[in-house]
Coordinates of C-alpha atoms in Angstrom, one line a residue:
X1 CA 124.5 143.8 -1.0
X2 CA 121.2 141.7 0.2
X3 CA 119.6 139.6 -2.0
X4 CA 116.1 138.9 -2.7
X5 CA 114.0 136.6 -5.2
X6 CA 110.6 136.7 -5.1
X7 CA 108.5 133.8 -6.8
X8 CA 104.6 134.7 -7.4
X9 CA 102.2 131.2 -8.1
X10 CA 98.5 131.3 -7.8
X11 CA 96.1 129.2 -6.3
X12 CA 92.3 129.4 -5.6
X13 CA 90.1 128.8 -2.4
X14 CA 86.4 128.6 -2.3
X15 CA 86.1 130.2 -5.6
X16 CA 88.8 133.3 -4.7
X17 CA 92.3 134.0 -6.1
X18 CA 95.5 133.3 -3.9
X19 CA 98.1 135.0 -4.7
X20 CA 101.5 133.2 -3.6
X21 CA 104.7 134.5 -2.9
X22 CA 107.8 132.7 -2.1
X23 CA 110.1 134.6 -0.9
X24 CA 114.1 133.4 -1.0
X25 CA 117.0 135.4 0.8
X26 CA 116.6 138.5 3.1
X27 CA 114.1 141.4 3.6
X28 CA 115.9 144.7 4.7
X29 CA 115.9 148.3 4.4
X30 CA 117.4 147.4 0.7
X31 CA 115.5 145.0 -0.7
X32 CA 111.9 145.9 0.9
X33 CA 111.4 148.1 -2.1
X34 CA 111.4 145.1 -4.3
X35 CA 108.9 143.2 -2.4
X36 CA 106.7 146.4 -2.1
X37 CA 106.4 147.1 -6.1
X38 CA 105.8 143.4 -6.5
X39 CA 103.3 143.3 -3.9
X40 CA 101.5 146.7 -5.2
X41 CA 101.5 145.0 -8.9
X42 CA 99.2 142.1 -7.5
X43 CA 96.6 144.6 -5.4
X44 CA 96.6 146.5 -8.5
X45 CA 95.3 143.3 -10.4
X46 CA 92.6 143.0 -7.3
X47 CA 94.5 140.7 -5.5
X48 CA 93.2 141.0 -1.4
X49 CA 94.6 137.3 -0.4
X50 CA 98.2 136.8 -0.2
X51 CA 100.6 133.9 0.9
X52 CA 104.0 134.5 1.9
X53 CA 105.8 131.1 1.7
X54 CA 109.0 132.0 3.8
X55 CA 110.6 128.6 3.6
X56 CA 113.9 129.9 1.7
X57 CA 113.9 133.6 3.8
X58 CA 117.1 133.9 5.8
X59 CA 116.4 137.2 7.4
X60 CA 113.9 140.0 7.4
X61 CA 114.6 143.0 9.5
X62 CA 112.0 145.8 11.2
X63 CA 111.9 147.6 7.7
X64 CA 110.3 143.9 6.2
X65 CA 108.7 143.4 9.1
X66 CA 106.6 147.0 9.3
X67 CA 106.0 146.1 5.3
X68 CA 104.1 143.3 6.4
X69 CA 102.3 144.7 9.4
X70 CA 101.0 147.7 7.1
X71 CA 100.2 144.9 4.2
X72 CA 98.0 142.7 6.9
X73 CA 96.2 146.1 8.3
X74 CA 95.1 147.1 4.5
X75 CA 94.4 143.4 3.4
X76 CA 91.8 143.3 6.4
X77 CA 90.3 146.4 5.6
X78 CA 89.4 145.0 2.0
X79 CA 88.4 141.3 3.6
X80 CA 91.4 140.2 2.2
X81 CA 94.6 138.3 4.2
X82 CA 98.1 138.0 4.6
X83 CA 99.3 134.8 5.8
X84 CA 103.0 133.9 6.5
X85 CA 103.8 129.9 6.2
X86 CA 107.2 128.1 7.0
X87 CA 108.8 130.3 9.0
X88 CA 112.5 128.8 10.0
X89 CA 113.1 129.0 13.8
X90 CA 115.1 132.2 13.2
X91 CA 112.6 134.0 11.6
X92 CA 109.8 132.8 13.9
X93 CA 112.5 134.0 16.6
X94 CA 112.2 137.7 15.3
X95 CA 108.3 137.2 15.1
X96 CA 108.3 135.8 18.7
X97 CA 110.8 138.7 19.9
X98 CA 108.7 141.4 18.7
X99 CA 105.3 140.0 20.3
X100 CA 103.9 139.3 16.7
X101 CA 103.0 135.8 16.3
X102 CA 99.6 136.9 17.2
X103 CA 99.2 139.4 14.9
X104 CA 100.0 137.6 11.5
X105 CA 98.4 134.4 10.5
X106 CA 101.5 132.0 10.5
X107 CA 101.3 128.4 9.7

């Protein structure tokens, strides 16, 4: 069974709330669902700008990845963001694969 821990912080940019995420183990069909009600629970506090700290993530797969790409769609539609930070090679590798490294805002 995959594993997932999710780690929320908060921090603040030109007067506007940050929600950060740090995210620890894999992303799969399994354990998506896990970071979807997290991620709902923060929009439904009126969270628009996220952080995904991926420095601990050993694997997503397409069912993480479409979570994401769906997440970045509605967060620009609000003037909100997603943005994906330390990405290990492997991960970066999937992003790279997929032609997505263009799509996300990844530092």
């Amino acid at each position: 069974m995959a594993k997932l821990a999710i780690e929320v912080g908060a921090k603040e940019s030109n007067g506007q709330p940050i929600a950060v995420l740090d995210v620890d183990g894999i992303i799969d069909g399994s354990t998506v669902g896990e970071l979807e009600e997290r991620f709902e629970q923060l929009k439904k506090e009126g969270r628009t700008r996220f952080i995904f700290d991926f420095k601990d993530l050993e694997y997503i797969s397409s069912a993480g990845i479409g979570f994401f790409m769906k997440e970045a769609d509605a967060a620009k539609e609000l003037r909100g963001a997603v943005v994906l930070m330390n990405l290990s090679p492997r991960v970066s590798r999937i992003f790279e694969l997929l032609d997505l490294l263009d799509f996300f805002h990844i530092t």
